[in-house]
Short mmCIF file of C-alpha atoms in Angstrom, two decimals:
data_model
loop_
_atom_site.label_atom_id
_atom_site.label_comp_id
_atom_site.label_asym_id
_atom_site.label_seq_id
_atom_site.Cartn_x
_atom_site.Cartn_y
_atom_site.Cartn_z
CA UNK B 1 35.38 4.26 34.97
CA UNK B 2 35.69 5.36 31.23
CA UNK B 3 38.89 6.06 29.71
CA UNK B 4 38.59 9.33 27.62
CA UNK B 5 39.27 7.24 24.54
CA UNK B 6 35.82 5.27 25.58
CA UNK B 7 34.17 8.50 26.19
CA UNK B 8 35.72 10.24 23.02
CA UNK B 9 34.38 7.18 21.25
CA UNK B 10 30.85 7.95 22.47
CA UNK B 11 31.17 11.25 22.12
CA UNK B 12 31.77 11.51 18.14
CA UNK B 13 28.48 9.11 17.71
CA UNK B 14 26.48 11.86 18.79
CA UNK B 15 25.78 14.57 15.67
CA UNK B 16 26.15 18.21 17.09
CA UNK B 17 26.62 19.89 14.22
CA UNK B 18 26.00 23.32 15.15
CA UNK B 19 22.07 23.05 12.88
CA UNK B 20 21.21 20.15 15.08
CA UNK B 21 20.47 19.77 18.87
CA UNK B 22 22.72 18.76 21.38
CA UNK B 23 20.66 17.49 24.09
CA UNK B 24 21.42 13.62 23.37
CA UNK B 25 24.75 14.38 24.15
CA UNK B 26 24.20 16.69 26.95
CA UNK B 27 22.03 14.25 28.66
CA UNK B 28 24.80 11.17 28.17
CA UNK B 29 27.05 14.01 29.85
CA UNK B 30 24.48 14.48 32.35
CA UNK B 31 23.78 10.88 33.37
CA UNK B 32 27.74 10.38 33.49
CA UNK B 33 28.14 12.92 35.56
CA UNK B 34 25.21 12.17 38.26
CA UNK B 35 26.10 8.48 38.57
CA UNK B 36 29.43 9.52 39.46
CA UNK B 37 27.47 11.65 42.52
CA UNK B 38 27.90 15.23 40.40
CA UNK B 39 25.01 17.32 40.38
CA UNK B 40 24.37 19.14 37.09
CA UNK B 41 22.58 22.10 35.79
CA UNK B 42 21.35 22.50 32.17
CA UNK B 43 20.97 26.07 30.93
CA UNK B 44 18.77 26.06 27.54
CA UNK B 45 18.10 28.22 24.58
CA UNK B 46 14.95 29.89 24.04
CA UNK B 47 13.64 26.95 21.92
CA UNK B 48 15.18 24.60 24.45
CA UNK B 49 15.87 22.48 21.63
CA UNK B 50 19.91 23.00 23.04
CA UNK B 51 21.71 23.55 26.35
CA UNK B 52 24.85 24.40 28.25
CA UNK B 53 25.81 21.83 30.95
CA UNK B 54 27.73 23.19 34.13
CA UNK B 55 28.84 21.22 37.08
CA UNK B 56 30.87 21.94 40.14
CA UNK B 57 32.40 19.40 42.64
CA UNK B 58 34.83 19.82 45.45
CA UNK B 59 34.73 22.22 48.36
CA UNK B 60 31.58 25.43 48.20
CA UNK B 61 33.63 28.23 48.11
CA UNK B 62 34.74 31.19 46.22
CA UNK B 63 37.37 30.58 43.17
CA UNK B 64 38.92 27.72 41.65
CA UNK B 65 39.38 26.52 37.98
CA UNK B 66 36.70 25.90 35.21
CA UNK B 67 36.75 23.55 32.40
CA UNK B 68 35.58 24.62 29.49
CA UNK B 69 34.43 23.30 25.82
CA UNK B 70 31.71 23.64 23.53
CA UNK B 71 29.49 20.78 22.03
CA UNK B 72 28.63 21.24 18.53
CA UNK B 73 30.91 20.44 15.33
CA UNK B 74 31.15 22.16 11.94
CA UNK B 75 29.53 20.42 8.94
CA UNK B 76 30.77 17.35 6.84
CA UNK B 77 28.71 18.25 3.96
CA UNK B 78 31.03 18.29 0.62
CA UNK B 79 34.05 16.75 2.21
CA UNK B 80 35.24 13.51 1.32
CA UNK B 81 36.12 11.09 4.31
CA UNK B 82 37.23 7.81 4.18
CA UNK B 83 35.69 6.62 7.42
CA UNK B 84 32.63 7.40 8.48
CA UNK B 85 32.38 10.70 10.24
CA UNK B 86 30.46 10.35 13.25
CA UNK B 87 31.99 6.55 14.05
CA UNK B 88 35.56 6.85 15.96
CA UNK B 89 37.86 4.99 14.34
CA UNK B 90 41.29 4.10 14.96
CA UNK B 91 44.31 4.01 12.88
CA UNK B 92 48.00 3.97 12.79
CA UNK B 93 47.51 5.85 16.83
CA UNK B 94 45.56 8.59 15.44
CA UNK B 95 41.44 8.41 16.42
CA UNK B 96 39.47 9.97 13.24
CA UNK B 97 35.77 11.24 13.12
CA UNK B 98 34.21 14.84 13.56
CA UNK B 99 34.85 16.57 16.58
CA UNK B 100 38.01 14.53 17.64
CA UNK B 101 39.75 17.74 17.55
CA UNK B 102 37.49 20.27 17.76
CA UNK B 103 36.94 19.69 20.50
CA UNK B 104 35.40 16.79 21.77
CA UNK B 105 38.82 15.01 22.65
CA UNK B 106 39.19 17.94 25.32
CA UNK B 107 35.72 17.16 26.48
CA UNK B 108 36.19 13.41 26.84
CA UNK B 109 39.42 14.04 28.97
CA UNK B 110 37.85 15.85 31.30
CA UNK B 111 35.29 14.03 31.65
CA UNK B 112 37.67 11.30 32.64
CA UNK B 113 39.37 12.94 34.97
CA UNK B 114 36.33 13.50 37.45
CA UNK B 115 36.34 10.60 39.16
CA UNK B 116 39.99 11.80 39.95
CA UNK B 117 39.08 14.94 41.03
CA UNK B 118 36.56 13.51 43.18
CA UNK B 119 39.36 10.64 44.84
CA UNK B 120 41.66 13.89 46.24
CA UNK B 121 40.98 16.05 48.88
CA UNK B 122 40.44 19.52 46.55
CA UNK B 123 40.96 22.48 48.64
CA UNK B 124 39.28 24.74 45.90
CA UNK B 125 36.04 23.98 43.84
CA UNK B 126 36.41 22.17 40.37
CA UNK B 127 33.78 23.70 37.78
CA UNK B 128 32.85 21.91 34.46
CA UNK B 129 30.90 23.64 31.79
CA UNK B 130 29.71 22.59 27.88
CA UNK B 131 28.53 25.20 25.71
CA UNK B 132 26.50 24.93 22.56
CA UNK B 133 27.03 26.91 18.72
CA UNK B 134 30.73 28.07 19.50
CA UNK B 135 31.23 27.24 16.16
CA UNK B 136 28.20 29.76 14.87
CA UNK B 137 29.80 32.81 17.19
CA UNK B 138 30.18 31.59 21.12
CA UNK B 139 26.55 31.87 21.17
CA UNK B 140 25.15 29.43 24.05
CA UNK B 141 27.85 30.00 26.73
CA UNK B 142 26.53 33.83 26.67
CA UNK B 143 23.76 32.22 28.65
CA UNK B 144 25.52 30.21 30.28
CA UNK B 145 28.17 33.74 31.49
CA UNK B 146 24.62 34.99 32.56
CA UNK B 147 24.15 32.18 35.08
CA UNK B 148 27.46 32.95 36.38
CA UNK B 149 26.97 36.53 36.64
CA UNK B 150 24.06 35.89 39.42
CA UNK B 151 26.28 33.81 41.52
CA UNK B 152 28.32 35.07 44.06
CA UNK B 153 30.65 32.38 43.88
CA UNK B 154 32.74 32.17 40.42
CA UNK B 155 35.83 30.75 38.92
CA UNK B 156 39.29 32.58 39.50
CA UNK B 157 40.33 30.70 35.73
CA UNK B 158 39.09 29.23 33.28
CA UNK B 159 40.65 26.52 31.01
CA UNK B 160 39.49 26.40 27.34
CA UNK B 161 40.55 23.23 25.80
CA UNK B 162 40.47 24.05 22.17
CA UNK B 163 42.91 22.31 20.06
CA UNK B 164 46.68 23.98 20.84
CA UNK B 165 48.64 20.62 20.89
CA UNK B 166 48.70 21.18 25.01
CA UNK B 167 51.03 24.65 23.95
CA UNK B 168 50.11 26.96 26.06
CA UNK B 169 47.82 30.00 24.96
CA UNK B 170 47.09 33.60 25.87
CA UNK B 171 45.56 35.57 23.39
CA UNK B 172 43.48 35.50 20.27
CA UNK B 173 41.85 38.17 17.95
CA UNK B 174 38.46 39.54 18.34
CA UNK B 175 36.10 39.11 15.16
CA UNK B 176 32.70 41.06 14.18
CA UNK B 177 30.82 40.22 11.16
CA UNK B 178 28.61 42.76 9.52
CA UNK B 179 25.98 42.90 6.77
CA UNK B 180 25.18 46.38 4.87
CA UNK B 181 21.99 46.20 2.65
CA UNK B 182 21.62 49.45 0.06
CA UNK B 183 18.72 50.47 -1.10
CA UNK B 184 18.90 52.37 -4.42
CA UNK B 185 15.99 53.01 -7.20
CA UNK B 186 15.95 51.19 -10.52
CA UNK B 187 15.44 52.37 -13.60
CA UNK B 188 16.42 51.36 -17.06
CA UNK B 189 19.86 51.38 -17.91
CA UNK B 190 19.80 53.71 -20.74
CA UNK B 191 18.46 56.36 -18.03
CA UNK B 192 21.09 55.16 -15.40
CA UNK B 193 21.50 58.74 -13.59
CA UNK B 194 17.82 58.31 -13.31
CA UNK B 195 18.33 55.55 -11.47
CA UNK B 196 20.72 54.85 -7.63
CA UNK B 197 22.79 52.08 -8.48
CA UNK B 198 23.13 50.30 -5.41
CA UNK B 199 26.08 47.82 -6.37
CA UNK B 200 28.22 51.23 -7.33
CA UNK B 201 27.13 52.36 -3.90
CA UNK B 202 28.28 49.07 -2.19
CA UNK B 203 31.24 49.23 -4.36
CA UNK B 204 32.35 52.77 -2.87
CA UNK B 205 31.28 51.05 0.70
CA UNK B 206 34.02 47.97 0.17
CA UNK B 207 36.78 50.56 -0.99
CA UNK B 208 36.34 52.74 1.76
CA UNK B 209 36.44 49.69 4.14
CA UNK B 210 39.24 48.52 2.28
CA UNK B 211 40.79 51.96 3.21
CA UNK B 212 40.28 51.23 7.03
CA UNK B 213 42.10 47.81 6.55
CA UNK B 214 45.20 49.38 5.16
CA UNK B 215 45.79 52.36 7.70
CA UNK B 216 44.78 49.66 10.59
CA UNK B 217 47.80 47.26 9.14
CA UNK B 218 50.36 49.92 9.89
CA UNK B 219 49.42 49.39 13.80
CA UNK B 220 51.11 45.68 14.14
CA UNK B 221 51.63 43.44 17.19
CA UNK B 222 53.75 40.55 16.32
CA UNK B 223 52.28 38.58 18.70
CA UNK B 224 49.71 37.78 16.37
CA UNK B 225 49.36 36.49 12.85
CA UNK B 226 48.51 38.51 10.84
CA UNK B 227 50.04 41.19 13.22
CA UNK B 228 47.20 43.49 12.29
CA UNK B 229 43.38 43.67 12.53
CA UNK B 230 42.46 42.57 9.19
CA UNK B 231 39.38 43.84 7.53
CA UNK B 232 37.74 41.69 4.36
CA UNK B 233 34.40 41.49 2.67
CA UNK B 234 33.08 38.29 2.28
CA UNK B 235 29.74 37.57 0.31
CA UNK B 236 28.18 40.41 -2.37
CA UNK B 237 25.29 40.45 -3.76
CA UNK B 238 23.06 42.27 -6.02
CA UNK B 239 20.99 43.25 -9.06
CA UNK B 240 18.43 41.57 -11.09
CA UNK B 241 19.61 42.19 -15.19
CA UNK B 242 22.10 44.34 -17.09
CA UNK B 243 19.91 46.79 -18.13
CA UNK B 244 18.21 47.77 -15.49
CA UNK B 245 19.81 49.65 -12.60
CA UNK B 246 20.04 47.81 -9.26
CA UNK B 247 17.95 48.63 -6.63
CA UNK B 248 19.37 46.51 -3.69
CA UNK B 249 22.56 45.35 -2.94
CA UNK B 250 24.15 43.05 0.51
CA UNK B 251 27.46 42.32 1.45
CA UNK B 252 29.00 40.89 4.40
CA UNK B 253 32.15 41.79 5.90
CA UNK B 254 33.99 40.87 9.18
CA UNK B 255 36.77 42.43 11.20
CA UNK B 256 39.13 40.26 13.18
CA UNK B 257 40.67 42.36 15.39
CA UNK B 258 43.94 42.44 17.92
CA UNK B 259 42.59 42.41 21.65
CA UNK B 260 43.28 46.12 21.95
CA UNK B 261 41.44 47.01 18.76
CA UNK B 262 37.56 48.01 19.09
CA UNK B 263 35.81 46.17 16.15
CA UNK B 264 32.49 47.81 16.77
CA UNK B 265 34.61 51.08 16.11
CA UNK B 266 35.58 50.49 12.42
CA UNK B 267 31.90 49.63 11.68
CA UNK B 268 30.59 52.54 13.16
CA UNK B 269 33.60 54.53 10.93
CA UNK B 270 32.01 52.91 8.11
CA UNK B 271 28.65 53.69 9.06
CA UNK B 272 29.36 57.48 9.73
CA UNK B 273 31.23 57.34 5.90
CA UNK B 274 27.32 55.78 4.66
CA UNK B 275 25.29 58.47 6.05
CA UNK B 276 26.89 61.81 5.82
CA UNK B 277 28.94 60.76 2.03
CA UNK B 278 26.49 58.70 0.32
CA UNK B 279 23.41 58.55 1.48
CA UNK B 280 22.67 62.23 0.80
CA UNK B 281 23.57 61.90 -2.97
CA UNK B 282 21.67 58.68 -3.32
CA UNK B 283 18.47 60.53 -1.76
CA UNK B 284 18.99 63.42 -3.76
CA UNK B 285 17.63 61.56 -6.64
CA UNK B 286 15.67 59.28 -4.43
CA UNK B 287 14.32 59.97 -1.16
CA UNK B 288 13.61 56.46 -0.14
CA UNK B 289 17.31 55.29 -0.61
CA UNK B 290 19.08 54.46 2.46
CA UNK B 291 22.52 52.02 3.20
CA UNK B 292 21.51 49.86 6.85
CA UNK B 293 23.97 47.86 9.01
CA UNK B 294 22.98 44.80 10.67
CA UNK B 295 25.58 42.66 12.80
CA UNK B 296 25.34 38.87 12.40
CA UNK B 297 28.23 37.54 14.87
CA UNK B 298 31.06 38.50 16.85
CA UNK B 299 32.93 37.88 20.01
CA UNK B 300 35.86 39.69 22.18
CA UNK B 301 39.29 38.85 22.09
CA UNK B 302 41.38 37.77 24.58
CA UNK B 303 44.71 38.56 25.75
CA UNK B 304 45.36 37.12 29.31
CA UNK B 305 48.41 39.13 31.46
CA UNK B 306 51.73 36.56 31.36
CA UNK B 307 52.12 37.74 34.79
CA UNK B 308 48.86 36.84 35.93
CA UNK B 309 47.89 33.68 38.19
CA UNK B 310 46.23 32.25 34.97
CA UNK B 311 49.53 32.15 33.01
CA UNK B 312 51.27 30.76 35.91
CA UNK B 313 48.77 27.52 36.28
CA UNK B 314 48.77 26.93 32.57
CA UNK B 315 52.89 26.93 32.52
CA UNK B 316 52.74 24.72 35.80
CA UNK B 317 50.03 22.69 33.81
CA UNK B 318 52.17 22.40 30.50
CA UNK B 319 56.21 22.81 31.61
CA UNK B 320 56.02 25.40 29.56
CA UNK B 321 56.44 29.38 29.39
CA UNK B 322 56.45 29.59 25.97
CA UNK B 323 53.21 31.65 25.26
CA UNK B 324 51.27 32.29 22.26
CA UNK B 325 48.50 32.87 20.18
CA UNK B 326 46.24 31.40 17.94
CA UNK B 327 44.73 33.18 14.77
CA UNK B 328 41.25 31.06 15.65
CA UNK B 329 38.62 32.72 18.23
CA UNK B 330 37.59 31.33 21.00
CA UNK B 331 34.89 31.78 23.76
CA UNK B 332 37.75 33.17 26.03
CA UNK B 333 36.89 36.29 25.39
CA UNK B 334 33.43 36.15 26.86
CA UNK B 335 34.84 34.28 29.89
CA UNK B 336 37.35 36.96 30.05
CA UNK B 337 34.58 39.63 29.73
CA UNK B 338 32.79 38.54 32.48
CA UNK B 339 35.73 38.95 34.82
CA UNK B 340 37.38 35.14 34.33
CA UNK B 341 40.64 35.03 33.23
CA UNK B 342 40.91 32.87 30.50
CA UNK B 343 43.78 30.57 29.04
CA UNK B 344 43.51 28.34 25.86
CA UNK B 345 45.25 24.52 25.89
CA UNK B 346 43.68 21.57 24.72
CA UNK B 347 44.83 18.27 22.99
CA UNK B 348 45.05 17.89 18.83
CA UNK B 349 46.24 20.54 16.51
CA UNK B 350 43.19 22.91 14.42
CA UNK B 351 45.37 21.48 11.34
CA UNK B 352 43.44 18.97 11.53
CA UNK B 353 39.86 20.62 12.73
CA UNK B 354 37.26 21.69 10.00
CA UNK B 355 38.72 18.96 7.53
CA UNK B 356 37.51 15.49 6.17
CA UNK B 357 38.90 12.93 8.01
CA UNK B 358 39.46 14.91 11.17
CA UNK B 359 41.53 13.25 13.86
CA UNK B 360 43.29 13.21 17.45
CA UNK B 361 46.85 11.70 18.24
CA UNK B 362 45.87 8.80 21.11
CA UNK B 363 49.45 10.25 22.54
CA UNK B 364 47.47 13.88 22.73
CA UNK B 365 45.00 12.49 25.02
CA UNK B 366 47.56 10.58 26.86
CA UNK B 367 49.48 14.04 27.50
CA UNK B 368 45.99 15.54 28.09
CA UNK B 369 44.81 13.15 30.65
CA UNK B 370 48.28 13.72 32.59
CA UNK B 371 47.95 17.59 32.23
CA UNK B 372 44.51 17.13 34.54
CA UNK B 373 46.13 15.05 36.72
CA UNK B 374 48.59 17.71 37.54
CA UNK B 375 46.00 20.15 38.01
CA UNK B 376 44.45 17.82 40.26
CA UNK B 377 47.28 17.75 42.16
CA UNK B 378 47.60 21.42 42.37
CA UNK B 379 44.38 21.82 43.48
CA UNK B 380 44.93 19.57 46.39
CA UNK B 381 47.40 21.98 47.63
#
């Protein structure tokens, strides 16, 4: 049996940054999992150059819990470590390298726990899934929902382990990001109402958005921080020299929204604003002019009931009531969307995830490895 300090250990040496494959690490998963007598199933991309891994032990029937975490890291490009980033190493009880937080430490802890699981006499089915480019916008375990979705047999709950510090977790925002590309018509600058300036066009775009993020701040929940859905634009680009008018502009913007908010519905606000305000004038002077949305990335958000059977596992699990949120998304959402209520609590703090020099408390682990146990114990019931 591995610890899930062994297995964290093993874990980091494998490079998932979200522009790489995970399959090395999948199949170390994989072979862990079917010498301990677990039977897995690998859901690819298109490519299959990446997969989602989901297992299930304990008793065929309907319900029971699902453990959930995603495989890939963010980048260490540009950030200064002082220990190498994909070796775990140990210091003053804290284990640093990429992915010790987010989330790997989750993933090695319940890995741990199987054989566990598989000593007591489970009265409801234990399910086990690892997702790929969470980090990119919960792509891969949309695929892996799919799967699901044909079964007639699903989980009641689902436990997302991202980093909370074991704190229980109920809710997160929603986010959508958006690029708009204008096309104008260039001319020379001393003829510039000749011409469809597309970065004055993209500039009227941003203000109006910026419009829609100050009447949706007056609509707070404090449950959140912000206690709004916040609207920002990101990236801009455009033109080619001062004196000639621009013919193309791009920006990217992205709304994180609260659960109840629809993101999709202050694009298509700013769409409708595009087409019937601007693009007429810009094709007045020319008729191939035209402002085009495209999304890039999004997922739901997720608000799970505090009265619900989810909430009341995940205060069992943590001897704790004290629900919250988190301003990061998660792929709770989806799970939530496809009819799996969904609570987030996993070991380490995001404080640290994202950063050089990225780490996990060992005591965070400890806790996390005796949170499993309980829930072992509750499913024994």
């Amino acid at each position: 049996m591995f610890t899930s300090r062994q297995l964290l250990e093993k874990l980091v040496a494998f490079d998932t940054t979200s522009r790489e494959s995970n399959l090395a690490l999948i199949d170390f998963v994989w072979r862990y999992l079917s010498d301990l007598g677990v039977s897995c199933e690998l859901i690819h991309n298109a490519e299959r150059s990446k997969a989602n891994l989901y297992a299930r032990l304990g008793p065929a029937s309907d319900g029971g819990v699902m453990l959930s975490g995603h495989s890939d890291v963010v980048p260490v490009d540009g950030q200064n470590w002082s220990v190498p980033p994909f070796v775990l190493t140990e210091r003053d009880g804290k284990l640093y390298g990429r992915g010790t937080t987010d989330m790997k430490g989750y993933i090695a802890c319940m890995l741990a726990a199987v054989p566990h699981f598989l000593a007591q006499p489970l009265t409801q089915p234990l399910h086990l899934a690892i997702s790929y480019d969470e980090e990119v916008g919960c792509l891969g375990v949309r695929t892996l929902l799919d799967a699901l979705a044909q079964r007639p047999e699903k989980p009641a709950i689902c436990l997302i382990g991202e980093p909370t510090e074991l704190q229980p977790v109920l809710g997160h925002k929603g986010k959508l990001g958006v690029r708009c590309e204008v096309k104008g018509a260039a001319c020379h600058s001393a003829y510039a109402p000749q011409g469809v300036n597309a970065i004055e066009y993209a500039a009227r775009l941003i203000q109006q958005l910026t419009a829609i993020g100050e009447r949706k701040a007056q609509h707070q929940d404090s449950r959140f921080d912000p206690p709004f859905t916040t609207v920002q634009t990101g990236i801009i680009s455009g033109g080619r020299a001062l004196n000639i008018v621009p013919a193309e502009c791009a920006f990217d913007f992205e709304v994180r929204t609260l659960p109840q908010d629809d993101a999709q519905a202050i694009a298509d606000e700013l769409d409708a604003f595009a087409q019937t305000e601007l693009v007429p004038r810009m094709q007045a002077i020319a008729a191939d002019s035209a402002i085009r949305f495209y999304p890039i990335s999004g997922y739901p958000g997720l608000l799970t009931d505090a009265q619900s059977e989810a909430a009341r596992l995940i205060a069992y699990l943590t001897q704790s009531s004290d629900f919250s949120t988190v301003a990061f998304g998660t792929e709770g959402g989806l799970f939530h969307q496809a009819g799996i209520p969904s609570v987030i609590c996993g070991p380490g703090s995001m404080a640290q995830g994202h950063k050089p020099d990225e780490f996990i408390s060992i005591a965070q682990l400890d806790a996390c490895d005796a949170m499993l146990q309980r829930l072992a114990a509750w499913m024994s019931q």
